[in-house]
Amino acid sequence: MIIKNALEQIEVLVRNLKNENNVERLLCYSTIIAILNRIEAITKEERIPNYVIYKNDLLENCEKICGLENNIGEVGHLIGKALVAIRNLKSYQCFNVDNHHI
């Protein structure tokens, strides 16, 4: 799995959460979890800076969108926060996907 491609697919899923019903949101959330688990398996031998922080930011906002946590804010705002977390995962402070082929 190419990390950059995986994060781009997670971004697609997050962007689509706005238009989905709760069952479809939960399916998207499950898919995001599966992709993140695979990323963790691939990179378990490496120390990826800030990964846990950014991953938790992403999941926390997705959980609020899916009704798994108390929803504090509009769905659009929560999606924006989740997209920031994805951008951070892609950044040089984490996977640095634009400069590495991982």
Tab-separated table of C-alpha atoms in Angstrom:
chain	number	residue	atom	x	y	z
A	1	MET	CA	0.000	0.000	0.000
A	2	ILE	CA	1.237	3.462	-0.844
A	3	ILE	CA	0.600	5.724	2.151
A	4	LYS	CA	-0.077	8.774	-0.007
A	5	ASN	CA	-2.793	6.910	-1.938
A	6	ALA	CA	-4.306	5.546	1.265
A	7	LEU	CA	-4.538	9.021	2.803
A	8	GLU	CA	-6.062	10.399	-0.390
A	9	GLN	CA	-8.747	7.699	-0.274
A	10	ILE	CA	-9.447	8.520	3.375
A	11	GLU	CA	-9.855	12.138	2.304
A	12	VAL	CA	-12.447	11.088	-0.298
A	13	LEU	CA	-14.352	9.154	2.366
A	14	VAL	CA	-14.303	12.092	4.789
A	15	ARG	CA	-15.492	14.538	2.131
A	16	ASN	CA	-18.424	12.226	1.339
A	17	LEU	CA	-19.565	12.019	4.971
A	18	LYS	CA	-21.561	15.217	4.581
A	19	ASN	CA	-23.988	13.695	2.085
A	20	GLU	CA	-24.339	10.245	3.648
A	21	ASN	CA	-26.950	8.898	6.057
A	22	ASN	CA	-25.794	7.525	9.405
A	23	VAL	CA	-25.438	3.915	8.206
A	24	GLU	CA	-23.274	5.011	5.262
A	25	ARG	CA	-21.248	7.254	7.588
A	26	LEU	CA	-20.553	4.292	9.840
A	27	LEU	CA	-19.454	2.223	6.831
A	28	CYS	CA	-17.102	5.020	5.767
A	29	TYR	CA	-15.774	5.238	9.330
A	30	SER	CA	-15.155	1.475	9.344
A	31	THR	CA	-13.266	1.756	6.070
A	32	ILE	CA	-11.149	4.611	7.451
A	33	ILE	CA	-10.292	2.443	10.484
A	34	ALA	CA	-9.331	-0.480	8.215
A	35	ILE	CA	-7.044	1.710	6.091
A	36	LEU	CA	-5.402	3.232	9.177
A	37	ASN	CA	-4.853	-0.248	10.638
A	38	ARG	CA	-3.113	-1.302	7.430
A	39	ILE	CA	-0.949	1.843	7.491
A	40	GLU	CA	0.042	0.992	11.062
A	41	ALA	CA	0.931	-2.576	10.074
A	42	ILE	CA	3.101	-1.355	7.213
A	43	THR	CA	4.919	1.246	9.291
A	44	LYS	CA	5.153	-0.622	12.613
A	45	GLU	CA	8.940	-0.827	12.380
A	46	GLU	CA	9.263	2.918	11.749
A	47	ARG	CA	8.753	5.755	14.159
A	48	ILE	CA	6.393	8.140	12.440
A	49	PRO	CA	6.390	11.519	14.200
A	50	ASN	CA	3.010	12.912	15.275
A	51	TYR	CA	1.104	9.990	13.738
A	52	VAL	CA	-0.867	9.113	16.864
A	53	ILE	CA	-1.864	12.747	17.467
A	54	TYR	CA	-3.066	13.345	13.909
A	55	LYS	CA	-4.773	9.946	13.665
A	56	ASN	CA	-6.658	10.615	16.897
A	57	ASP	CA	-7.739	14.060	15.621
A	58	LEU	CA	-9.090	12.441	12.469
A	59	LEU	CA	-10.915	9.655	14.304
A	60	GLU	CA	-12.361	11.943	16.970
A	61	ASN	CA	-13.997	14.155	14.365
A	62	CYS	CA	-15.243	11.184	12.345
A	63	GLU	CA	-16.732	9.675	15.501
A	64	LYS	CA	-18.626	12.904	16.189
A	65	ILE	CA	-19.941	12.965	12.617
A	66	CYS	CA	-21.098	9.335	12.957
A	67	GLY	CA	-22.828	9.914	16.285
A	68	LEU	CA	-20.341	7.804	18.253
A	69	GLU	CA	-19.375	10.824	20.373
A	70	ASN	CA	-21.231	13.918	21.475
A	71	ASN	CA	-21.524	16.065	18.374
A	72	ILE	CA	-20.186	19.505	19.196
A	73	GLY	CA	-20.546	21.543	16.020
A	74	GLU	CA	-21.889	21.337	12.521
A	75	VAL	CA	-21.031	18.401	10.313
A	76	GLY	CA	-19.309	20.724	7.828
A	77	HIS	CA	-17.054	22.110	10.552
A	78	LEU	CA	-16.196	18.624	11.813
A	79	ILE	CA	-15.391	17.494	8.281
A	80	GLY	CA	-13.095	20.504	7.935
A	81	LYS	CA	-11.277	19.512	11.123
A	82	ALA	CA	-10.951	15.917	9.899
A	83	LEU	CA	-9.507	17.170	6.595
A	84	VAL	CA	-6.940	19.228	8.511
A	85	ALA	CA	-5.924	16.055	10.355
A	86	ILE	CA	-5.482	14.264	7.009
A	87	ARG	CA	-3.399	17.152	5.698
A	88	ASN	CA	-1.271	16.880	8.831
A	89	LEU	CA	-0.834	13.131	8.278
A	90	LYS	CA	0.417	13.892	4.762
A	91	SER	CA	2.722	16.698	5.930
A	92	TYR	CA	6.464	16.664	6.485
A	93	GLN	CA	5.675	16.558	10.227
A	94	CYS	CA	4.315	13.046	9.798
A	95	PHE	CA	4.494	10.849	6.654
A	96	ASN	CA	5.896	13.529	4.320
A	97	VAL	CA	4.105	11.848	1.417
A	98	ASP	CA	5.136	14.394	-1.189
A	99	ASN	CA	8.828	13.709	-0.631
A	100	HIS	CA	8.861	9.966	0.088
A	101	HIS	CA	7.509	6.921	-1.628
A	102	ILE	CA	6.036	4.990	1.291
